[in-house]
Tab-separated table of C-alpha atoms and ligand atoms in Angstrom:
chain	number	residue	atom	x	y	z
A	1	MET	CA	120.698	124.193	88.718
A	2	TYR	CA	117.990	123.181	91.185
A	3	LYS	CA	116.945	119.569	91.139
A	4	THR	CA	113.515	118.211	91.960
A	5	ILE	CA	112.812	115.251	94.231
A	6	PHE	CA	109.389	113.564	94.547
A	7	ILE	CA	108.904	111.685	97.820
A	8	THR	CA	105.906	109.495	98.668
A	9	GLY	CA	104.945	109.146	102.325
A	10	ALA	CA	106.645	112.344	103.452
A	11	THR	CA	104.331	113.080	106.393
A	12	SER	CA	106.434	110.948	108.735
A	13	GLY	CA	109.537	108.814	109.230
A	14	PHE	CA	111.950	108.206	106.335
A	15	GLY	CA	109.972	110.306	103.855
A	16	LYS	CA	109.867	113.377	106.081
A	17	ALA	CA	113.568	113.073	106.989
A	18	THR	CA	114.442	112.701	103.284
A	19	ALA	CA	112.449	115.827	102.454
A	20	GLU	CA	114.358	117.723	105.159
A	21	LYS	CA	117.753	116.469	103.979
A	22	PHE	CA	117.159	117.400	100.339
A	23	ALA	CA	115.556	120.739	101.236
A	24	LYS	CA	118.677	121.568	103.218
A	25	GLU	CA	120.694	120.786	100.081
A	26	ASN	CA	118.615	123.187	97.963
A	27	TYR	CA	116.508	120.674	96.062
A	28	ARG	CA	112.939	121.472	95.086
A	29	ILE	CA	110.682	119.118	96.985
A	30	ILE	CA	107.414	117.406	96.063
A	31	ILE	CA	105.929	115.747	99.145
A	32	THR	CA	102.974	113.392	99.190
A	33	GLY	CA	100.824	111.571	101.726
A	34	ARG	CA	97.227	111.186	102.861
A	35	ARG	CA	97.257	113.357	106.006
A	36	VAL	CA	96.766	116.811	104.591
A	37	GLU	CA	97.431	118.719	107.832
A	38	ARG	CA	100.736	116.877	108.244
A	39	LEU	CA	101.675	117.644	104.642
A	40	LYS	CA	101.021	121.311	105.289
A	41	ALA	CA	103.068	121.247	108.506
A	42	VAL	CA	106.027	119.566	106.737
A	43	SER	CA	105.768	122.022	103.846
A	44	ASP	CA	105.702	125.018	106.229
A	45	GLU	CA	108.704	123.661	108.109
A	46	LEU	CA	110.738	123.108	104.926
A	47	LYS	CA	109.964	126.615	103.721
A	48	LYS	CA	110.731	128.212	107.082
A	49	ASN	CA	113.876	126.265	107.980
A	50	PHE	CA	115.466	125.854	104.548
A	51	ASN	CA	113.754	128.458	102.394
A	52	ALA	CA	112.773	125.526	100.191
A	53	GLU	CA	110.451	125.443	97.190
A	54	VAL	CA	107.827	122.844	98.079
A	55	PHE	CA	104.837	121.371	96.279
A	56	THR	CA	102.381	119.138	98.144
A	57	LEU	CA	100.192	116.435	96.634
A	58	GLU	CA	97.612	114.718	98.813
A	59	PHE	CA	96.754	111.225	97.632
A	60	ASP	CA	96.390	107.627	98.697
A	61	VAL	CA	98.863	105.566	96.668
A	62	ARG	CA	96.295	102.738	96.531
A	63	ASN	CA	93.934	104.756	94.343
A	64	LYS	CA	95.358	104.548	90.826
A	65	VAL	CA	92.940	107.046	89.298
A	66	VAL	CA	93.747	109.656	91.933
A	67	VAL	CA	97.500	108.955	91.763
A	68	GLU	CA	97.540	109.477	88.009
A	69	ALA	CA	95.364	112.601	88.158
A	70	ALA	CA	97.432	114.165	90.966
A	71	ILE	CA	100.743	113.591	89.201
A	72	ASN	CA	99.388	114.782	85.851
A	73	SER	CA	98.125	117.932	87.594
A	74	LEU	CA	101.663	119.016	88.521
A	75	PRO	CA	102.511	122.407	87.014
A	76	GLU	CA	104.943	122.112	84.075
A	77	LYS	CA	107.963	123.317	86.042
A	78	TRP	CA	107.357	120.630	88.681
A	79	LYS	CA	107.142	117.856	86.091
A	80	GLN	CA	110.921	117.723	85.675
A	81	VAL	CA	111.321	115.148	88.412
A	82	ASP	CA	114.951	114.121	88.830
A	83	ILE	CA	114.539	111.762	91.781
A	84	LEU	CA	111.550	109.646	92.779
A	85	VAL	CA	111.563	108.058	96.238
A	86	ASN	CA	108.957	105.287	96.470
A	87	ASN	CA	108.799	105.267	100.235
A	88	ALA	CA	105.080	105.203	101.260
A	89	GLY	CA	104.384	101.876	102.879
A	90	LEU	CA	103.462	100.048	106.019
A	91	ALA	CA	103.070	96.834	107.929
A	92	SER	CA	99.569	96.224	109.238
A	93	GLY	CA	99.227	93.530	111.891
A	94	PHE	CA	101.665	90.879	113.099
A	95	ASP	CA	99.756	87.603	112.938
A	96	PHE	CA	100.450	83.988	112.124
A	97	ILE	CA	99.240	83.229	108.613
A	98	GLN	CA	96.300	81.088	109.759
A	99	GLU	CA	95.072	83.938	111.967
A	100	GLY	CA	95.833	86.808	109.602
A	101	ASN	CA	93.368	89.605	108.954
A	102	THR	CA	92.704	89.593	105.212
A	103	ASP	CA	91.939	93.338	105.270
A	104	ASP	CA	95.480	93.909	106.627
A	105	TRP	CA	96.815	91.803	103.763
A	106	ASP	CA	94.935	93.904	101.204
A	107	VAL	CA	96.225	97.163	102.723
A	108	MET	CA	99.861	96.006	102.626
A	109	ILE	CA	99.700	94.570	99.110
A	110	ASP	CA	97.772	97.565	97.761
A	111	THR	CA	100.105	100.110	99.388
A	112	ASN	CA	103.577	98.585	99.318
A	113	LEU	CA	103.292	96.936	95.952
A	114	LYS	CA	100.485	98.323	93.823
A	115	GLY	CA	100.911	101.880	95.149
A	116	LEU	CA	104.607	101.840	94.302
A	117	LEU	CA	103.708	100.652	90.806
A	118	TYR	CA	101.024	103.318	90.236
A	119	VAL	CA	103.373	106.139	91.278
A	120	THR	CA	106.221	104.759	89.181
A	121	ARG	CA	103.925	104.377	86.171
A	122	ALA	CA	102.922	108.054	86.452
A	123	VAL	CA	106.370	109.545	87.163
A	124	SER	CA	108.782	107.407	85.122
A	125	PRO	CA	107.590	108.546	81.641
A	126	MET	CA	108.698	112.082	82.585
A	127	MET	CA	112.167	110.697	83.280
A	128	VAL	CA	112.232	108.560	80.144
A	129	GLU	CA	111.355	111.604	78.059
A	130	ARG	CA	114.322	113.531	79.487
A	131	LYS	CA	116.614	110.490	79.479
A	132	GLN	CA	117.608	111.125	83.070
A	133	GLY	CA	116.393	110.300	86.520
A	134	HIS	CA	116.887	108.216	89.624
A	135	ILE	CA	114.248	105.988	91.200
A	136	PHE	CA	114.623	104.846	94.796
A	137	ASN	CA	112.485	102.011	96.127
A	138	ILE	CA	112.386	101.553	99.881
A	139	GLY	CA	112.372	97.815	100.523
A	140	SER	CA	113.332	96.245	103.843
A	141	THR	CA	115.502	93.606	105.470
A	142	ALA	CA	112.080	91.899	105.564
A	143	GLY	CA	112.420	91.709	101.788
A	144	LYS	CA	115.660	89.759	102.060
A	145	VAL	CA	114.912	87.269	104.863
A	146	VAL	CA	111.487	86.279	106.201
A	147	TYR	CA	110.608	86.143	109.899
A	148	GLU	CA	107.807	84.605	111.952
A	149	ARG	CA	104.520	86.536	111.509
A	150	GLY	CA	106.155	88.713	108.844
A	151	ASN	CA	104.378	86.692	106.108
A	152	VAL	CA	102.494	89.210	103.930
A	153	TYR	CA	104.635	92.246	104.860
A	154	CYS	CA	107.743	90.237	103.927
A	155	ALA	CA	106.104	89.120	100.678
A	156	THR	CA	105.424	92.732	99.671
A	157	LYS	CA	109.026	93.711	100.390
A	158	PHE	CA	110.411	90.689	98.501
A	159	ALA	CA	108.254	91.958	95.649
A	160	VAL	CA	109.788	95.447	95.974
A	161	ASP	CA	113.197	93.794	95.642
A	162	ALA	CA	112.102	91.898	92.495
A	163	LEU	CA	110.480	94.991	90.996
A	164	SER	CA	113.592	97.072	91.645
A	165	GLN	CA	115.748	94.547	89.787
A	166	SER	CA	113.275	94.447	86.945
A	167	MET	CA	112.817	98.223	86.728
A	168	ARG	CA	116.581	98.630	86.538
A	169	ILE	CA	116.648	96.483	83.413
A	170	ASP	CA	113.685	98.276	81.811
A	171	MET	CA	115.209	101.676	82.581
A	172	LEU	CA	118.703	100.746	81.438
A	173	LYS	CA	118.425	102.074	77.897
A	174	HIS	CA	116.878	105.309	79.208
A	175	ASN	CA	119.835	106.208	81.424
A	176	ILE	CA	117.709	106.047	84.579
A	177	LYS	CA	119.205	104.761	87.811
A	178	VAL	CA	117.217	102.444	90.095
A	179	THR	CA	118.376	102.016	93.668
A	180	ALA	CA	116.685	99.735	96.191
A	181	ILE	CA	117.369	100.565	99.826
A	182	HIS	CA	116.536	97.885	102.376
A	183	PRO	CA	116.562	99.247	105.938
A	184	GLY	CA	116.457	97.214	109.122
A	185	ALA	CA	114.509	98.318	112.176
A	186	ALA	CA	114.236	102.101	112.460
A	187	GLU	CA	112.287	104.058	115.031
A	188	THR	CA	109.569	105.907	113.108
A	189	GLU	CA	105.784	105.554	113.233
A	190	PHE	CA	106.187	102.170	111.529
A	191	SER	CA	105.563	100.008	114.618
A	192	LEU	CA	102.768	102.242	115.893
A	193	VAL	CA	101.018	101.644	112.561
A	194	ARG	CA	101.809	97.909	112.551
A	195	PHE	CA	100.373	97.547	116.074
A	196	LYS	CA	97.422	99.835	115.305
A	197	GLY	CA	98.227	102.560	117.817
A	198	ASP	CA	99.404	100.302	120.693
A	199	GLU	CA	102.300	102.411	122.019
A	200	GLU	CA	103.590	99.741	124.408
A	201	LYS	CA	103.946	97.127	121.673
A	202	ALA	CA	105.475	99.707	119.358
A	203	LYS	CA	108.101	100.698	121.958
A	204	GLN	CA	108.936	97.033	122.557
A	205	ALA	CA	110.241	96.728	118.990
A	206	TYR	CA	113.104	99.143	119.781
A	207	LYS	CA	113.937	98.023	123.319
A	208	GLY	CA	117.451	96.947	124.326
A	209	TYR	CA	119.348	98.322	121.328
A	210	GLN	CA	119.815	101.466	119.282
A	211	PRO	CA	117.734	101.209	116.110
A	212	LEU	CA	118.317	103.207	112.959
A	213	ALA	CA	116.892	106.731	112.875
A	214	ALA	CA	114.959	108.169	109.933
A	215	GLU	CA	117.877	110.541	109.267
A	216	ASP	CA	120.181	107.549	108.652
A	217	ILE	CA	118.008	106.526	105.718
A	218	ALA	CA	117.684	110.113	104.462
A	219	ASN	CA	121.470	110.483	104.483
A	220	THR	CA	121.828	107.180	102.622
A	221	VAL	CA	119.384	108.263	99.910
A	222	TYR	CA	121.288	111.537	99.599
A	223	TYR	CA	124.620	109.721	99.297
A	224	CYS	CA	123.315	107.426	96.559
A	225	ALA	CA	121.638	110.345	94.750
A	226	THR	CA	124.777	112.455	94.617
A	227	LEU	CA	127.243	109.942	93.184
A	228	PRO	CA	128.699	110.730	89.744
A	229	PRO	CA	126.370	110.143	86.738
A	230	HIS	CA	128.159	106.911	85.760
A	231	VAL	CA	127.758	105.322	89.217
A	232	CYS	CA	124.602	103.602	90.480
A	233	ILE	CA	124.179	101.799	93.775
A	234	ASN	CA	121.762	99.036	92.818
A	235	ASP	CA	120.921	97.403	96.102
A	236	LEU	CA	121.770	98.438	99.602
A	237	VAL	CA	120.966	96.762	102.932
A	238	ILE	CA	121.392	99.028	105.957
A	239	THR	CA	120.833	98.068	109.576
A	240	SER	CA	121.748	99.363	112.991
A	241	THR	CA	124.999	97.895	114.326
A	242	ALA	CA	122.846	95.847	116.706
A	243	GLN	CA	121.070	94.043	113.868
A	244	ALA	CA	122.512	91.485	111.430
A	245	SER	CA	119.380	90.501	109.495
A	246	ALA	CA	115.604	90.642	109.855
A	247	ILE	CA	115.980	87.971	112.548
A	248	TYR	CA	119.240	88.465	114.450
A	249	PHE	CA	119.603	91.292	116.983
A	250	ASN	CA	122.084	92.025	119.736
A	251	LYS	CA	119.636	93.220	122.407
A	252	GLN	CA	120.631	94.065	125.973
A	253	LEU	CA	117.319	93.399	127.749
B	1	LIG	P1	106.043	105.824	108.917
B	1	LIG	O1	104.781	105.147	109.370
B	1	LIG	O2	106.705	106.761	109.834
B	1	LIG	O3	105.785	106.563	107.519
B	1	LIG	C1	105.023	105.953	106.510
B	1	LIG	C2	104.647	106.983	105.461
B	1	LIG	O4	103.920	106.300	104.414
B	1	LIG	C3	103.750	108.070	106.005
B	1	LIG	O5	104.171	109.314	105.502
B	1	LIG	C4	102.370	107.725	105.447
B	1	LIG	O6	101.657	108.918	105.158
B	1	LIG	C5	102.751	107.026	104.134
B	1	LIG	N1	101.682	106.129	103.690
B	1	LIG	C6	101.257	104.980	104.264
B	1	LIG	N2	100.214	104.480	103.594
B	1	LIG	C7	99.970	105.324	102.565
B	1	LIG	C8	99.023	105.369	101.515
B	1	LIG	N3	98.079	104.404	101.381
B	1	LIG	N4	99.037	106.394	100.637
B	1	LIG	C9	99.969	107.372	100.769
B	1	LIG	N5	100.899	107.393	101.724
B	1	LIG	C10	100.898	106.390	102.618
B	1	LIG	O7	107.024	104.627	108.525
B	1	LIG	P2	108.519	104.598	107.925
B	1	LIG	O8	109.010	105.951	107.615
B	1	LIG	O9	109.311	103.730	108.817
B	1	LIG	O10	108.242	103.772	106.596
B	1	LIG	C11	108.586	104.228	105.305
B	1	LIG	C12	108.893	103.019	104.435
B	1	LIG	O11	110.009	102.333	104.968
B	1	LIG	C13	107.785	101.980	104.339
B	1	LIG	O12	107.719	101.497	103.016
B	1	LIG	C14	108.244	100.867	105.286
B	1	LIG	O13	107.728	99.629	104.929
B	1	LIG	C15	109.733	100.948	105.075
B	1	LIG	N6	110.580	100.386	106.120
B	1	LIG	C16	110.496	100.817	107.416
B	1	LIG	C17	111.347	100.293	108.364
B	1	LIG	C18	111.269	100.680	109.812
B	1	LIG	O14	111.730	99.897	110.657
B	1	LIG	N7	110.755	101.833	110.163
B	1	LIG	C19	112.401	99.343	107.998
B	1	LIG	C20	112.391	98.955	106.622
B	1	LIG	C21	111.534	99.491	105.721
B	1	LIG	P3	100.089	109.163	105.457
B	1	LIG	O15	99.705	108.283	106.610
B	1	LIG	O16	99.993	110.624	105.716
B	1	LIG	O17	99.434	108.760	104.177
B	2	LIG	C1	110.438	97.047	108.699
B	2	LIG	C2	111.424	96.497	109.623
B	2	LIG	O1	112.083	94.526	111.098
B	2	LIG	O2	109.730	95.047	111.006
B	2	LIG	O3	110.627	96.702	107.385
B	2	LIG	O4	110.773	94.016	109.153
B	2	LIG	S1	110.943	94.945	110.230
């Protein structure tokens, strides 16, 4: 039987790679994001390369009214969501706390934390009703150890860690798995977004070592999602071999 996966932030990076991995494995794919032309391009690619069934939903995870309306608007056959990947997120800025841009703080808190909650609130009742499902929350090594100038980004990812633990307890009696995946540095559009389009600064983040690739995270989600029904990976930290924590790297500069 085909399974359905719902991925937030699938226009780029981890989300897009996860959509590709699951499409290749014959899942039905719901992809979401704000950039509608990117969503269409990803959808076209999944259909062309993997003959996948794809449904696209364009929304900003920060807008709770729109999130709820979009998810409620799913056709009945797409409402049987087996896997939810709460992936949409970002870092915005890299400032010391006393110099921080409060608009950046709002964007990170509203996206990484409140957005994840709004999507989960809309999707999880469908899983509870069917007494099956698997929720993935993409945290970060920045949600395990803080680093200089990571302040608000780290706080949102610590919160994702806490929410994942808490969701797992709330979902326990409903037979729903909750897996938090905490990646280290991976070369996606993440740094370009954090540094607001500054390509030089973005490249600097991955200099002198081999970072994770988006496919590494997609393969990890797939591994966790395909374990036997009685097995749940609760919490998983994954870094490149050249990284030991959010702070320690083995860079050859
Ligand atoms: P990318 O910038 O490549 O992808 C981010 C995705 O999130 C895009 O598809 C973007 O879509 C979506 N997104 C961002 N803001 C919103 C929003 N307000 N509403 C809807 N969608 C949104 O980064 P990554 O793939 O690297 O990041 C994915 C997740 O992984 C994030 O939560 C990030 O914090 C986390 N992470 C990343 C690491 C890294 O080093 N790359 C390491 C650890 C964790 P669109 O712009 O079209 O809306
Ligand atoms: C993103 C990776 O190293 O910038 O979560 O915290 S890092």
